[in-house]
Short mmCIF file of C-alpha atoms (C1' of nucleotides) in Angstrom, two decimals:
data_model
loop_
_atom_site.label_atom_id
_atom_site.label_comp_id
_atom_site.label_asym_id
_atom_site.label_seq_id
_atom_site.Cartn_x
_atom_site.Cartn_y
_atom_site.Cartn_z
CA UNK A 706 4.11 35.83 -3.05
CA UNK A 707 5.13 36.21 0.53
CA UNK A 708 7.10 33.00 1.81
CA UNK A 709 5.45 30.90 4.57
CA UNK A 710 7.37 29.04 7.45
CA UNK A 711 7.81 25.33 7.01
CA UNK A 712 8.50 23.04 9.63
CA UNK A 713 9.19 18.71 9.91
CA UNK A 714 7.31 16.62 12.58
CA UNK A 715 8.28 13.26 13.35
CA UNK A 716 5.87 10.47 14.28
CA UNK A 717 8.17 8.01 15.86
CA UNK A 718 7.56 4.84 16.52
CA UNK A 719 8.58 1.93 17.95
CA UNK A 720 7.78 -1.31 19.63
CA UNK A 721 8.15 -1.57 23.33
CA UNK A 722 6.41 -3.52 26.44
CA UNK A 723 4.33 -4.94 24.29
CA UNK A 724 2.73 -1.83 22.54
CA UNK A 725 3.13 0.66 19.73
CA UNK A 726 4.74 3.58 21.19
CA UNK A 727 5.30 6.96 19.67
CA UNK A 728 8.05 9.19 20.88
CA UNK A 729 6.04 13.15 22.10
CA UNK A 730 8.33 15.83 24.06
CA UNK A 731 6.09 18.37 26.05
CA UNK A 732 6.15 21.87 24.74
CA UNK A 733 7.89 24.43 27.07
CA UNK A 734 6.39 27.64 24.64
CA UNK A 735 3.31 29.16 23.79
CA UNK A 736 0.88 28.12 22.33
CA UNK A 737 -0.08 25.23 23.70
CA UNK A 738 2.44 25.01 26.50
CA UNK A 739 2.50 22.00 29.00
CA UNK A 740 0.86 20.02 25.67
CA UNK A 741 2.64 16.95 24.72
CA UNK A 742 3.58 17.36 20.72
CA UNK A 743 5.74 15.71 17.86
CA UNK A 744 9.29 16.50 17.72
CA UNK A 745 10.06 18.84 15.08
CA UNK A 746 11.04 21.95 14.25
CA UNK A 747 11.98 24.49 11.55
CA UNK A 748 13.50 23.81 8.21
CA UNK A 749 16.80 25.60 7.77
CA UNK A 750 17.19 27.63 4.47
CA UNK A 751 19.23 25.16 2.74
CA UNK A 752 18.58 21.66 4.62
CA UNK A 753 16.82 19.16 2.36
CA UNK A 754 13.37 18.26 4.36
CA UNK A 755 14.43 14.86 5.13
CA UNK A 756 17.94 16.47 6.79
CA UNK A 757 15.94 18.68 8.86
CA UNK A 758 13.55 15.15 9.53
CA UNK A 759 16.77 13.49 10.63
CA UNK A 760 17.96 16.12 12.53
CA UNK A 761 15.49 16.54 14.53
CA UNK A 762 15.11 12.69 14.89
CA UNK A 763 18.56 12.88 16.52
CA UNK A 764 18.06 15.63 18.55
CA UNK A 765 15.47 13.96 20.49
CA UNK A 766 16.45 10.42 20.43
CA UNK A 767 20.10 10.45 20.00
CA UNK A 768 19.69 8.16 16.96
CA UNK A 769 19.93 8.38 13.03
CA UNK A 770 20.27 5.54 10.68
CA UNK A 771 16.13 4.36 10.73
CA UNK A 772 13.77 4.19 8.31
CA UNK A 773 12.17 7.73 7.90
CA UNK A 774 9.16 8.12 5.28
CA UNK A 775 7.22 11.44 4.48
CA UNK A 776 3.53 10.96 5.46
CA UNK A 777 1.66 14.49 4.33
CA UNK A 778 2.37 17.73 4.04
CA UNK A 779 -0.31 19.66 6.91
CA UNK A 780 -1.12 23.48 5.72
CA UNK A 781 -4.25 24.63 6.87
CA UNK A 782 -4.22 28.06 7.63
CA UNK A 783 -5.23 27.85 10.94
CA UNK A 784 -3.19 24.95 12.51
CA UNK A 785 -0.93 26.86 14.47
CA UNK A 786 -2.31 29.77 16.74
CA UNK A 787 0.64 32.24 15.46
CA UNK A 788 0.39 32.77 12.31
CA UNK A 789 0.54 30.06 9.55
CA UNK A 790 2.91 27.38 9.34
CA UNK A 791 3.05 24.63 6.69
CA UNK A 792 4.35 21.37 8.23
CA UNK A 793 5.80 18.34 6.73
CA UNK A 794 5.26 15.05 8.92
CA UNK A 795 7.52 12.38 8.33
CA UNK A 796 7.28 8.94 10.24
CA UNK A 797 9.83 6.71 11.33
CA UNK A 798 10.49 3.13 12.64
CA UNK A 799 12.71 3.17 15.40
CA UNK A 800 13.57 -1.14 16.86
CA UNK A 801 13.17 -0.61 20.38
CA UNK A 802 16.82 -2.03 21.25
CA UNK A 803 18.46 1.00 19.33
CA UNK A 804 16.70 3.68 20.86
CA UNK A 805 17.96 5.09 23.91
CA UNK A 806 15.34 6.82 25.44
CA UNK A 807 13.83 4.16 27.81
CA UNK A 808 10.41 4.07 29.10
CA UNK A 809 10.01 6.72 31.17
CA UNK A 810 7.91 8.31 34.12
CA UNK A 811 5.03 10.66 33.82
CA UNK A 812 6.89 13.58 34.86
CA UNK A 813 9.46 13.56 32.05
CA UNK A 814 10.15 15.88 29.23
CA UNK A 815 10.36 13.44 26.75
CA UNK A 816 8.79 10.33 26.50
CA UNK A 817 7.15 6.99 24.40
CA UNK A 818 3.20 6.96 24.73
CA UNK A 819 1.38 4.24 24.08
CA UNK A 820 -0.44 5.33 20.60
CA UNK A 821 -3.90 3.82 21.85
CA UNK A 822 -3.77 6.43 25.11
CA UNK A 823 -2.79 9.32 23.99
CA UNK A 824 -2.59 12.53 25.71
CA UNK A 825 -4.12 15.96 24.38
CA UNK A 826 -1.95 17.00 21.52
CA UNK A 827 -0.62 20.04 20.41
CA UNK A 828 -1.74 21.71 16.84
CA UNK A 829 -3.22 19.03 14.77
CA UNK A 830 -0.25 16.60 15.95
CA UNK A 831 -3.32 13.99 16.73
CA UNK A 832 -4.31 14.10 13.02
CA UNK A 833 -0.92 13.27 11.96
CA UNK A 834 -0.42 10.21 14.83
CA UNK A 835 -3.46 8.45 13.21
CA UNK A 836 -2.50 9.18 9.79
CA UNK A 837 0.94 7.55 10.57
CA UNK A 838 -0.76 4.37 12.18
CA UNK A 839 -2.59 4.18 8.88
CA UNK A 840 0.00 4.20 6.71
CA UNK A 841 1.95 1.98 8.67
CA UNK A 842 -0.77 -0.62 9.49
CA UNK A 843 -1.06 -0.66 4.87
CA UNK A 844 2.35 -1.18 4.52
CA UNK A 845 2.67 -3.47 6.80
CA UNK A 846 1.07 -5.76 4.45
CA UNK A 847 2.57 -5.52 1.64
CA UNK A 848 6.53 -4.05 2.38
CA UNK A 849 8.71 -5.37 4.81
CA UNK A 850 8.69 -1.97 6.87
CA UNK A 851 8.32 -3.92 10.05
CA UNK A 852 11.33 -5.49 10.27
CA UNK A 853 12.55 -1.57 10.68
CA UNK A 854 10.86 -2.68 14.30
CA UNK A 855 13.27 -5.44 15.02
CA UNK A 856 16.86 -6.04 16.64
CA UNK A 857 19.28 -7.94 14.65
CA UNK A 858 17.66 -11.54 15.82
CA UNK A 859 14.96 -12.32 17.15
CA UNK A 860 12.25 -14.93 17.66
CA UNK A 861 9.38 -16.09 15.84
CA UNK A 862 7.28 -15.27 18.64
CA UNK A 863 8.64 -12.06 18.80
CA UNK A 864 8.28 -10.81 15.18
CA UNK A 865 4.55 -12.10 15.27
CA UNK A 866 3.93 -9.83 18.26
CA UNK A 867 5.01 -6.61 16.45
CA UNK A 868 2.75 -7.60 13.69
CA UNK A 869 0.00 -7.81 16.12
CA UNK A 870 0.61 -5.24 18.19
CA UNK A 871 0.59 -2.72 15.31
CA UNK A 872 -2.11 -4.29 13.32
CA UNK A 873 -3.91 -4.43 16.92
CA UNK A 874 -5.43 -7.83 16.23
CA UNK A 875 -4.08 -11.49 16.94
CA UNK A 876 -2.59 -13.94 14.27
CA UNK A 877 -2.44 -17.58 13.79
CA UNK A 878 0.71 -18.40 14.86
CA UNK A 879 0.98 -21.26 12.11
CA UNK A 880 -0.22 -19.48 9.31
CA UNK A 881 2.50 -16.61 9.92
CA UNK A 882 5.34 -18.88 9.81
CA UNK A 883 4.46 -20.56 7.11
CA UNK A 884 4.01 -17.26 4.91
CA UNK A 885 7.11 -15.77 6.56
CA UNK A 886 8.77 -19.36 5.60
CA UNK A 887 7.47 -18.94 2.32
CA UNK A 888 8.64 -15.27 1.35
CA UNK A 889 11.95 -16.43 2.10
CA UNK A 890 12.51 -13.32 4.63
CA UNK A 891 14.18 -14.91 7.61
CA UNK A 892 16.74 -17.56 8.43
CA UNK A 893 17.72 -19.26 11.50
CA UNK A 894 21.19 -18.40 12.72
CA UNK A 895 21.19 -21.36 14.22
CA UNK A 896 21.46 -20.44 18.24
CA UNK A 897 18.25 -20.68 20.22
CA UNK A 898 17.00 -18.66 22.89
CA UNK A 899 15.95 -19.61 26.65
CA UNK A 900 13.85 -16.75 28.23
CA UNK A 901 12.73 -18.48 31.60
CA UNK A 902 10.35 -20.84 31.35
CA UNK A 903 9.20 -23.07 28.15
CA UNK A 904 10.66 -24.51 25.30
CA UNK A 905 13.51 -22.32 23.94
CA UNK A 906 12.82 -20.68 20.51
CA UNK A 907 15.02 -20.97 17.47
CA UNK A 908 16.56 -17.27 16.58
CA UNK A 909 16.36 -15.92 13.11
CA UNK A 910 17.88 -12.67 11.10
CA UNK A 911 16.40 -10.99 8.03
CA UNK A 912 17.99 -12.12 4.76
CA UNK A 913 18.49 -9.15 2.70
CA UNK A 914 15.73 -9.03 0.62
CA UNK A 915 15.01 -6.62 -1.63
CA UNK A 916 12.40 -3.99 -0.41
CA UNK A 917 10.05 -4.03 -3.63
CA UNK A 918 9.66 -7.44 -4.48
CA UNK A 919 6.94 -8.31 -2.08
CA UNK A 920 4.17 -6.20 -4.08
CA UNK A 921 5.41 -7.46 -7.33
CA UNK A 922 5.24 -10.88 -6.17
CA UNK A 923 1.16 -9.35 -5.42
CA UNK A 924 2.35 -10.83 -1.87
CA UNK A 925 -0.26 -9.70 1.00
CA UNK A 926 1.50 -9.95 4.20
CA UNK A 927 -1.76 -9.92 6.79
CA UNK A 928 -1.93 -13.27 7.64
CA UNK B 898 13.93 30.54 10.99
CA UNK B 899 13.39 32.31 7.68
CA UNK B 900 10.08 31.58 5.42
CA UNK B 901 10.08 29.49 2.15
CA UNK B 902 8.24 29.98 -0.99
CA UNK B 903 5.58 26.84 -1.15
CA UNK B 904 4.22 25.87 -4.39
CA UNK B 905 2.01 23.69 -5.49
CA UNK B 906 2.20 21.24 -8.63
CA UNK B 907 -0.42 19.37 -10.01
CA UNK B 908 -0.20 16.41 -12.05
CA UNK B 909 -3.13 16.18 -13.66
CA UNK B 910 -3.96 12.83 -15.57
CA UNK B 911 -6.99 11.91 -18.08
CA UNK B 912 -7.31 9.12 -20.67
CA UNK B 913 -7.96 10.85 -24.10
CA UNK B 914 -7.34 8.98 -27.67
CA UNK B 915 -7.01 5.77 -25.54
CA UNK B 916 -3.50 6.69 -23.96
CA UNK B 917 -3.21 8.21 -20.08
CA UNK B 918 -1.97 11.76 -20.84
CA UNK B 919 -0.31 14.57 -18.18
CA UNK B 920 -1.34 18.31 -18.90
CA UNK B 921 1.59 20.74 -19.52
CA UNK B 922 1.95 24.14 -20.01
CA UNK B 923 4.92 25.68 -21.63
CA UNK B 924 7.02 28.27 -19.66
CA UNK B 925 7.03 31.87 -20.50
CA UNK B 926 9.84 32.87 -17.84
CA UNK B 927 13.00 32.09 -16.53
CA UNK B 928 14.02 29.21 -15.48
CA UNK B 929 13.45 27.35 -18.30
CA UNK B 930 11.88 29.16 -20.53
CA UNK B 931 10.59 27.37 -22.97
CA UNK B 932 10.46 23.77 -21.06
CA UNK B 933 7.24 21.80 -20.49
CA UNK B 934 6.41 21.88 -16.73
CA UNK B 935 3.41 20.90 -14.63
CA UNK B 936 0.36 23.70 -13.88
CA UNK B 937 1.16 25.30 -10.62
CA UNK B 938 2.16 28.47 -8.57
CA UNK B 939 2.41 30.07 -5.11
CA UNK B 940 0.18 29.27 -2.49
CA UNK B 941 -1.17 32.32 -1.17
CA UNK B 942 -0.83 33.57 2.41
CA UNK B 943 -4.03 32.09 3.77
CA UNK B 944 -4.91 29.46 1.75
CA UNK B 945 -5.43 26.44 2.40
CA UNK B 946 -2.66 24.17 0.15
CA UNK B 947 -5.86 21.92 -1.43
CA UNK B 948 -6.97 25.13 -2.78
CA UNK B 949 -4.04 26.48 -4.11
CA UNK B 950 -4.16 23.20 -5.82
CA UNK B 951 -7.70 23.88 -6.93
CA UNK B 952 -7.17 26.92 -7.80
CA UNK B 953 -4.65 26.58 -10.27
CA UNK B 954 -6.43 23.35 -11.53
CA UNK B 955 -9.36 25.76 -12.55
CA UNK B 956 -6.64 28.07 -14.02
CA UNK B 957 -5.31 26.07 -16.40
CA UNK B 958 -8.50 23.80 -17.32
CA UNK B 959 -11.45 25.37 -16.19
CA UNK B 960 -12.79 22.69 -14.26
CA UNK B 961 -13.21 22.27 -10.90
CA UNK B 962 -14.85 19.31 -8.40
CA UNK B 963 -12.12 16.49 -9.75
CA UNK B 964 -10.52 14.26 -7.28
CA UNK B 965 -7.20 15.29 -5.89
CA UNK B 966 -5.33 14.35 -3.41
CA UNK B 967 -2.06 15.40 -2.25
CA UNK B 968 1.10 13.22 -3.67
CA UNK B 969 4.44 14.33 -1.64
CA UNK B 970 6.36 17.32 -0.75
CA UNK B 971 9.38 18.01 -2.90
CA UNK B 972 11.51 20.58 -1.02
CA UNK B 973 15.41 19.47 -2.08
CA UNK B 974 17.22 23.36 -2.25
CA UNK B 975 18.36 23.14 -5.53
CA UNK B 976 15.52 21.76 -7.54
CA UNK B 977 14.46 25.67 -8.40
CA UNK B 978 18.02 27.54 -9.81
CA UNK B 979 16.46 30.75 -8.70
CA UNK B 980 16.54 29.86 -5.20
CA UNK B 981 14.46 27.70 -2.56
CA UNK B 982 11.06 27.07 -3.69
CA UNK B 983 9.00 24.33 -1.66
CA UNK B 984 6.43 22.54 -3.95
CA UNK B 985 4.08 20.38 -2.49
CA UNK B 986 2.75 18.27 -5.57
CA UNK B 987 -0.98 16.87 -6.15
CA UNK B 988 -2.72 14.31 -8.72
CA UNK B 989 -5.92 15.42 -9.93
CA UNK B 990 -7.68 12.68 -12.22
CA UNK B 991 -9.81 14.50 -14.63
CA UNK B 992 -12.96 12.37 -16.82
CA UNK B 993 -12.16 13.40 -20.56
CA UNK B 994 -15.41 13.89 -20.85
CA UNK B 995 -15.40 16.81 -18.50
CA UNK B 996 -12.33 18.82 -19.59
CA UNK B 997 -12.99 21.68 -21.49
CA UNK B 998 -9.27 21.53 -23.30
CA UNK B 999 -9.15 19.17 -26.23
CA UNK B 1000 -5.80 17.51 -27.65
CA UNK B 1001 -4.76 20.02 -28.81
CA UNK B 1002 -1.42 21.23 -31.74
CA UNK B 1003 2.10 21.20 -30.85
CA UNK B 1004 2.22 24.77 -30.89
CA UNK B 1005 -0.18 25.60 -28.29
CA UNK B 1006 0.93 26.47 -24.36
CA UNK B 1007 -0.98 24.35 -22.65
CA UNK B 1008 -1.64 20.92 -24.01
CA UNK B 1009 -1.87 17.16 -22.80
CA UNK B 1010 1.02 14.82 -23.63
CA UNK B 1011 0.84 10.96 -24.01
CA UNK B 1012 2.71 10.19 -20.58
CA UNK B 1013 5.11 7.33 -22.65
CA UNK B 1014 6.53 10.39 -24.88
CA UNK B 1015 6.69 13.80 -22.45
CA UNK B 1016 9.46 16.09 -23.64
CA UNK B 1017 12.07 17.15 -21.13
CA UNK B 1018 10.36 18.73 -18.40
CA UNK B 1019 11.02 21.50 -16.31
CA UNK B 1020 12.65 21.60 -12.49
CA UNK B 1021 11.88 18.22 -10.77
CA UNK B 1022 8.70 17.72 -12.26
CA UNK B 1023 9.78 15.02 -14.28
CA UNK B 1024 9.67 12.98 -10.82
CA UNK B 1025 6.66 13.95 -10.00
CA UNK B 1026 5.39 12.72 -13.09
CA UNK B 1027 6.66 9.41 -12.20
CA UNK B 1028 5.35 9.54 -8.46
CA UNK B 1029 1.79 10.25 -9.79
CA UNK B 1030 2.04 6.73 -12.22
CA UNK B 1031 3.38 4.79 -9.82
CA UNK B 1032 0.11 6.15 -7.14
CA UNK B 1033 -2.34 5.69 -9.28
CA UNK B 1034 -1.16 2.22 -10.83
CA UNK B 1035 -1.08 1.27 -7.13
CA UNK B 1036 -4.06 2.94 -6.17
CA UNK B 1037 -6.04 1.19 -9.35
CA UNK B 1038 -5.65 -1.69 -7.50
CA UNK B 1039 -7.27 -1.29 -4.53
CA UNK B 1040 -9.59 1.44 -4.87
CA UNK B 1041 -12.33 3.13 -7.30
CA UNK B 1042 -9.65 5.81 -8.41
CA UNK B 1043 -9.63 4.27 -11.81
CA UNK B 1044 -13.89 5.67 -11.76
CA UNK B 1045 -13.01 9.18 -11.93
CA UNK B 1046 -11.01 8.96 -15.17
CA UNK B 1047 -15.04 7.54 -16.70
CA UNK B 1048 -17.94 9.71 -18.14
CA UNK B 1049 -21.48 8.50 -16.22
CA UNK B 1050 -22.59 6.21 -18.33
CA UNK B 1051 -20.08 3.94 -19.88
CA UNK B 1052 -20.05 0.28 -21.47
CA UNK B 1053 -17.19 -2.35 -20.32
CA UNK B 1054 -15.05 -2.00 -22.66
CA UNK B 1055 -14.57 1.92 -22.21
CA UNK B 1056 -14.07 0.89 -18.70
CA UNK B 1057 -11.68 -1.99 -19.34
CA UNK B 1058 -9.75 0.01 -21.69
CA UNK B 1059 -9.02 2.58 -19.20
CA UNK B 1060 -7.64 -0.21 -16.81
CA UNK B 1061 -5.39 -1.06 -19.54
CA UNK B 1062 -4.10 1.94 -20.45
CA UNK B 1063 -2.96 3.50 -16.81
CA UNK B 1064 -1.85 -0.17 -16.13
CA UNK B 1065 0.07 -0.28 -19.29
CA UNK B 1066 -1.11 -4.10 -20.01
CA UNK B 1067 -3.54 -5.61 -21.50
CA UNK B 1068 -6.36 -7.80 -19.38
CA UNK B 1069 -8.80 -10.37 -20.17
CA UNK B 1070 -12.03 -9.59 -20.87
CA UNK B 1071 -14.31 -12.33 -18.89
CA UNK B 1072 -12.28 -12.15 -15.92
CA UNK B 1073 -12.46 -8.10 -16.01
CA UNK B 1074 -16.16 -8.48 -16.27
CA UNK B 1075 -16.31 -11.30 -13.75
CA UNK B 1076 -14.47 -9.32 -10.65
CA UNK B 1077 -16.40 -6.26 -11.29
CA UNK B 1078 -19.83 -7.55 -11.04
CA UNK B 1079 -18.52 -9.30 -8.31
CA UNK B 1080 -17.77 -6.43 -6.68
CA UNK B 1081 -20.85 -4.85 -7.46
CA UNK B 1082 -19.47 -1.24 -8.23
CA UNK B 1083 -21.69 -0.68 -11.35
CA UNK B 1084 -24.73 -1.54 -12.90
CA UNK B 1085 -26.61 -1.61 -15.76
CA UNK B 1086 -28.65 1.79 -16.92
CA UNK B 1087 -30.51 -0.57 -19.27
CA UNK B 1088 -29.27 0.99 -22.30
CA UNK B 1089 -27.44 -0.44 -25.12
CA UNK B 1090 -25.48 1.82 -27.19
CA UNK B 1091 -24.44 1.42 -30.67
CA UNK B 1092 -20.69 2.48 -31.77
CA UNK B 1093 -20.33 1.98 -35.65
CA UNK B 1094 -20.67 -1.41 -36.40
CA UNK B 1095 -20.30 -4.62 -34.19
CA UNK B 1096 -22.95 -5.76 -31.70
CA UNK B 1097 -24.22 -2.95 -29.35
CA UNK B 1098 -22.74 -2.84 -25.57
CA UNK B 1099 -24.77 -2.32 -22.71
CA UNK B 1100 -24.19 0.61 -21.06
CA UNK B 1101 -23.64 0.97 -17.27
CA UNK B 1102 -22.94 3.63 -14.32
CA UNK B 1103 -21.20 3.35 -11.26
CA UNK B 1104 -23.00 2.41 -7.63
CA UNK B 1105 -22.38 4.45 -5.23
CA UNK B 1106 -19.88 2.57 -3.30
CA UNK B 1107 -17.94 3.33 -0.22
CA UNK B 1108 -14.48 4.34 -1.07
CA UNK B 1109 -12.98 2.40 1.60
CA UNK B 1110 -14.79 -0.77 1.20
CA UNK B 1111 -12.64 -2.51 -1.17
CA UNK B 1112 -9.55 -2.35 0.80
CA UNK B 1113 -11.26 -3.54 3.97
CA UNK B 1114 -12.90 -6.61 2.35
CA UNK B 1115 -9.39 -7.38 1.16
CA UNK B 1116 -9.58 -7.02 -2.10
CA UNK B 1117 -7.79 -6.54 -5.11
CA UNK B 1118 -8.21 -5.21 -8.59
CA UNK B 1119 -5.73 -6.34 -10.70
CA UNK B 1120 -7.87 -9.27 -12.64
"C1'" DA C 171 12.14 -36.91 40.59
"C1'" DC C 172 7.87 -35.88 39.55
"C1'" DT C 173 4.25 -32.81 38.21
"C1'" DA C 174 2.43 -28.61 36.60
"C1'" DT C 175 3.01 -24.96 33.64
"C1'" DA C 176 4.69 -22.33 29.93
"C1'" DT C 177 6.21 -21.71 25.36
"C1'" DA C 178 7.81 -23.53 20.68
"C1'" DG C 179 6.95 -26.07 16.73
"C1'" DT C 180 4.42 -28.38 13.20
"C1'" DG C 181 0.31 -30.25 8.88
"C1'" DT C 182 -4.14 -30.76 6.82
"C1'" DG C 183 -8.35 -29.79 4.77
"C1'" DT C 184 -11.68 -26.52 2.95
"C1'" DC C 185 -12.83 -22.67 0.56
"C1'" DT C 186 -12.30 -18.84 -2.39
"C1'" DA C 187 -9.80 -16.09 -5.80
"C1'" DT C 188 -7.13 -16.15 -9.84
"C1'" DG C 189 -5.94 -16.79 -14.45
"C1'" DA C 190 -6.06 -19.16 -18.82
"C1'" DC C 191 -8.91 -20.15 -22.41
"C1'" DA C 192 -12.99 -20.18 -27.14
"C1'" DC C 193 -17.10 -19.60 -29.23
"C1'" DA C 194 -21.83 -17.81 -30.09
"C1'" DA C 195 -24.80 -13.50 -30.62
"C1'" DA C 196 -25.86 -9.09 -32.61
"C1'" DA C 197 -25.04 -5.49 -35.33
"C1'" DG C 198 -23.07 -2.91 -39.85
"C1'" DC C 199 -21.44 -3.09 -44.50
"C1'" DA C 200 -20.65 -4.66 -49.17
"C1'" DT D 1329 -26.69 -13.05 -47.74
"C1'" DG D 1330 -22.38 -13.51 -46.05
"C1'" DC D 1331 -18.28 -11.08 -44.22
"C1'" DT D 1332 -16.51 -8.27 -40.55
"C1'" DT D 1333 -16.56 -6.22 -36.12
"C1'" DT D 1334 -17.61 -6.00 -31.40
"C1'" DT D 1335 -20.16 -7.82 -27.31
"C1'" DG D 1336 -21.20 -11.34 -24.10
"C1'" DT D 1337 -20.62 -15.49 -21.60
"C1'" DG D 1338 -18.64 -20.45 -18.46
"C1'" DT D 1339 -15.29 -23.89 -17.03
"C1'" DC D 1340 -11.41 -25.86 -15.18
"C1'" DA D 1341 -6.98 -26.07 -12.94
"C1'" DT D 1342 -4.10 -23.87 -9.61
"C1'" DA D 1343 -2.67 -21.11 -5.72
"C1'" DG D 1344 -3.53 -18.66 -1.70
"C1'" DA D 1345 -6.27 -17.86 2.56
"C1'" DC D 1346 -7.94 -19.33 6.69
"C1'" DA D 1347 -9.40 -22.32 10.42
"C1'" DC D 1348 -7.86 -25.57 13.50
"C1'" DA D 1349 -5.05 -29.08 17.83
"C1'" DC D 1350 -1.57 -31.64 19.36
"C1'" DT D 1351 3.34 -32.81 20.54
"C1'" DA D 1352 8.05 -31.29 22.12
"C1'" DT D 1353 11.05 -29.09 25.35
"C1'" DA D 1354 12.14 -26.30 28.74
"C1'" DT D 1355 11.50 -24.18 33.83
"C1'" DA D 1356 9.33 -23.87 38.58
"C1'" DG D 1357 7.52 -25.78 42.49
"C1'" DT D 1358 6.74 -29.55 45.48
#
DNA sequence: ACTATATAGTGTGTCTATGACACAAAAGCA
DNA sequence: TGCTTTTGTGTCATAGACACACTATATAGT
């Protein structure tokens, strides 16, 4: 049986003024050229999938070390113009303080875009975008994936916003604490933080908790 | 870039003699000759990779129209000894009463195994096995997957048992009974049916029910 | 310094879901 | 007829979910 090219695409995402970004670069090759599109590329002959993810994560972000998941595995026949071309997607959660590609003008090669105003995509690189938010948005509730969204410390206020920026809805700001205070997930390290005006927030840090437990403590995390 | 050989796997699960049981055929060639593995082959050159999957679900049971859905891509280089071999692996849940393959002797190539006593499996498929149980536990719980393992008609305890078995637990009976007819996912056909001795069961089918609904009204399975 | 404004922080009450639990009804069989 | 097997059914106690409003502490402007 004759061998078929496979390729990774990333969906990357992150958190940054205020909205759930994904990372696109704009393709410089036919087809679709002058598209925007999801970083990827071809799987070398002996590079595990996930390297070839990674690599290609650091290629156009400069960054390694995140959380990287595989979404689906996208094979129609059809999806690229050329000739086929099975793809792997992967997504990954990139906190917005590691990544050093900074929000960027229009003109750029590479860039975030907010995921609810997307450009045209390449191939079926929309598909995979929403699939990603999907997936995300479910885990969201019952893993502790978002905290791949935050720096080191942070504020209550600020963790609740990533929640509701991804799950695209607002949360009561009580209720949140209280589970969050509940699950045990985060402790104060004690400083607080003065940004301008109002009262100054308490700063907290993840406790290393271990990844699994929430679902079999049948915790939901929506709030 | 050079071209990979895809595959696809299937794990294909159905509750027969009240245990969840994986369908394996024995392996005429090298690698591992004579190893257990999962149904599966090439994908051709322009098909799509849910019908390779379909295809070689009607190969080695003769049924087609069963739910699948994809379950990840396994793609480490050494997991075939031959050489590179991509295998993107499915679960297909398959109603006993449908499959045309009955438990079958020791001796035979292509038989379904209790999944609590599989022998040593082939390549990586042992994983995959594992992936599949762990989806469809998960999946039990917050979706009608656990339906497509049932004939049409069907009393409560069929149904409950089925629960039990891919959950590996056992569940009380009221409470079983209580969520589902809160749920309103089946109803009576107005039958009764009598099974040997003991007082007859009513017998029920399944309302057609939006897939999706149960996660978006929150709710959860496990009783 | 006083006031306006902005943000952080905190508790209660209601409702619904969950899970534990036991006995009567209807059939077959001896 | 009575013994066995399987079905069918309700309550209560607990925990989680959700809705909801005011006080505390800072800055900015006058």
């Amino acid at each position: 049986m004759p061998p078929l090219p496979v390729t990774v695409d990333s969906v990357i995402l992150t958190v940054l003024e205020g909205t759930l970004q994904v990372l696109l670069v704009r393709r410089m090759d036919s087809p679709f050229v002058g598209l925007w599109a999801l970083p990827g590329g071809f799987v070398r002959p002996e590079e595990p999938l996930e390297n070839a993810a990674i690599r290609e994560l650091r290629e156009s972000t400069g960054v390694d070390e995140v959380y990287l998941e595989q979404l689906y595995t996208f094979g129609q026949p059809q999806r690229d113009t050329r000739g086929r071309v099975v793809s792997v997607a992967y997504v990954a959660l990139l906190a917005a303080d590691r990544c050093p590609i900074k929000p960027q003008r229009l003109e750029a090669e590479v860039r975030w875009w907010p995921v609810y105003e997307l450009p045209e995509l390449a191939f079926d690189h929309g598909a995979m975008v929403e699939m990603s938010l999907q997936r995300v948005r479910t885990k969201l509730e019952y893993t502790t994936i978002g905290f791949q969204l935050m720096p080191e410390a942070f504020t209550m206020a600020q963790l609740q916003s990533v929640y509701e920026v991804i799950l695209d809805r607002s949360l009561d700001k009580r209720n949140f604490q209280r589970k969050l205070s509940l699950l045990g997930l985060v402790e104060p390290t004690g400083d607080v933080r003065k940004e301008g005006r109002g009262r100054p927030a308490q700063v907290f840090r993840f406790r290393d908790v271990d990844f699994v437990h929430l679902r079999e403590r049948g915790i939901h995390v929506p709030f």
